[in-house]
Amino acid sequence: MKGTRVNGLYTLQGTTVTGDATVCSSISEYETTKLWHMRSGHMSERGLDVLSKQGLLCGHKTGKLDFCEHCVFGNRCRVMFSTTIHNTKGILDYIHSDLWGPSRVESHGGGRYMLTFIDDFSRKVWVFILKHKDETFFKFKQWKTMVEKQTGRQIKCLRTDNGLEFGGGEFSESARSKGL
């Protein structure tokens, strides 16, 4: 059986490709189906059958696929985090905060850390670029003063990831002095 060459590509007619390269193929129908299943991103048997009926898959015959380990892993559910219920009725009731860094590349001002505050109610985000990790408490105090003056409300809850920048030192001393 011969193949035809169109635009530098060989079209298989039978089981042998002729031209500059000769390849002999003896792949079974099952192996062809499995190959198309993998090539198409682990498409379902039904999806492969639809493509085959449209003439888009050469060599594929309707057939059953055996167990595919990759499909099982791809369809696994991720373990969900436990959900917490917090009802925020206004701004500054619940604030999420995190400190990210150090970055490998400095910002134009020399900062390597990024401090974020997100209001749960309004979803407003404040981002501060810091040069050093130990500036966290000072920037928090500045931000707290600013938002409380702007809104006329006080922060009720600050949620963090329990990073060391929030758990010790000045944050703890400040909380103890306020009886928290």
Short mmCIF file of N, CA, C and O in Angstrom, two decimals, residues 84 86 94-98 157-162 166:
data_model
loop_
_atom_site.label_atom_id
_atom_site.label_comp_id
_atom_site.label_asym_id
_atom_site.label_seq_id
_atom_site.Cartn_x
_atom_site.Cartn_y
_atom_site.Cartn_z
N THR A 84 -15.76 28.27 57.21
CA THR A 84 -16.12 29.01 58.41
C THR A 84 -17.22 29.99 58.03
O THR A 84 -17.22 30.55 56.94
N HIS A 86 -18.85 33.43 58.83
CA HIS A 86 -18.73 34.70 59.51
C HIS A 86 -19.63 35.68 58.77
O HIS A 86 -19.56 35.83 57.57
N TYR A 94 -14.53 42.34 59.36
CA TYR A 94 -13.68 41.17 59.19
C TYR A 94 -12.64 41.49 58.12
O TYR A 94 -12.97 41.71 56.97
N ILE A 95 -11.36 41.52 58.50
CA ILE A 95 -10.28 41.89 57.60
C ILE A 95 -9.35 40.69 57.42
O ILE A 95 -8.93 40.08 58.41
N HIS A 96 -9.03 40.36 56.17
CA HIS A 96 -8.06 39.31 55.86
C HIS A 96 -6.73 40.00 55.58
O HIS A 96 -6.70 41.00 54.86
N SER A 97 -5.65 39.46 56.12
CA SER A 97 -4.34 40.08 55.89
C SER A 97 -3.27 39.02 55.68
O SER A 97 -3.35 37.92 56.25
N ASP A 98 -2.29 39.34 54.84
CA ASP A 98 -1.18 38.43 54.59
C ASP A 98 0.05 39.23 54.19
O ASP A 98 -0.06 40.33 53.64
N CYS A 157 -12.27 42.33 63.57
CA CYS A 157 -11.54 41.06 63.51
C CYS A 157 -10.49 41.13 62.40
O CYS A 157 -10.80 41.50 61.27
N LEU A 158 -9.26 40.76 62.72
CA LEU A 158 -8.17 40.71 61.75
C LEU A 158 -7.78 39.25 61.61
O LEU A 158 -7.34 38.62 62.57
N ARG A 159 -7.96 38.70 60.41
CA ARG A 159 -7.65 37.29 60.17
C ARG A 159 -6.35 37.20 59.39
O ARG A 159 -6.19 37.83 58.36
N THR A 160 -5.42 36.37 59.88
CA THR A 160 -4.14 36.16 59.22
C THR A 160 -3.87 34.67 59.10
O THR A 160 -4.64 33.85 59.60
N ASP A 161 -2.75 34.34 58.48
CA ASP A 161 -2.36 32.95 58.34
C ASP A 161 -1.46 32.49 59.48
O ASP A 161 -0.78 31.48 59.37
N ASN A 162 -1.46 33.21 60.58
CA ASN A 162 -0.65 32.92 61.76
C ASN A 162 0.84 32.95 61.46
O ASN A 162 1.62 32.24 62.10
N PHE A 166 2.77 38.28 62.26
CA PHE A 166 1.54 38.68 62.93
C PHE A 166 1.43 38.09 64.33
O PHE A 166 0.70 38.61 65.16
#
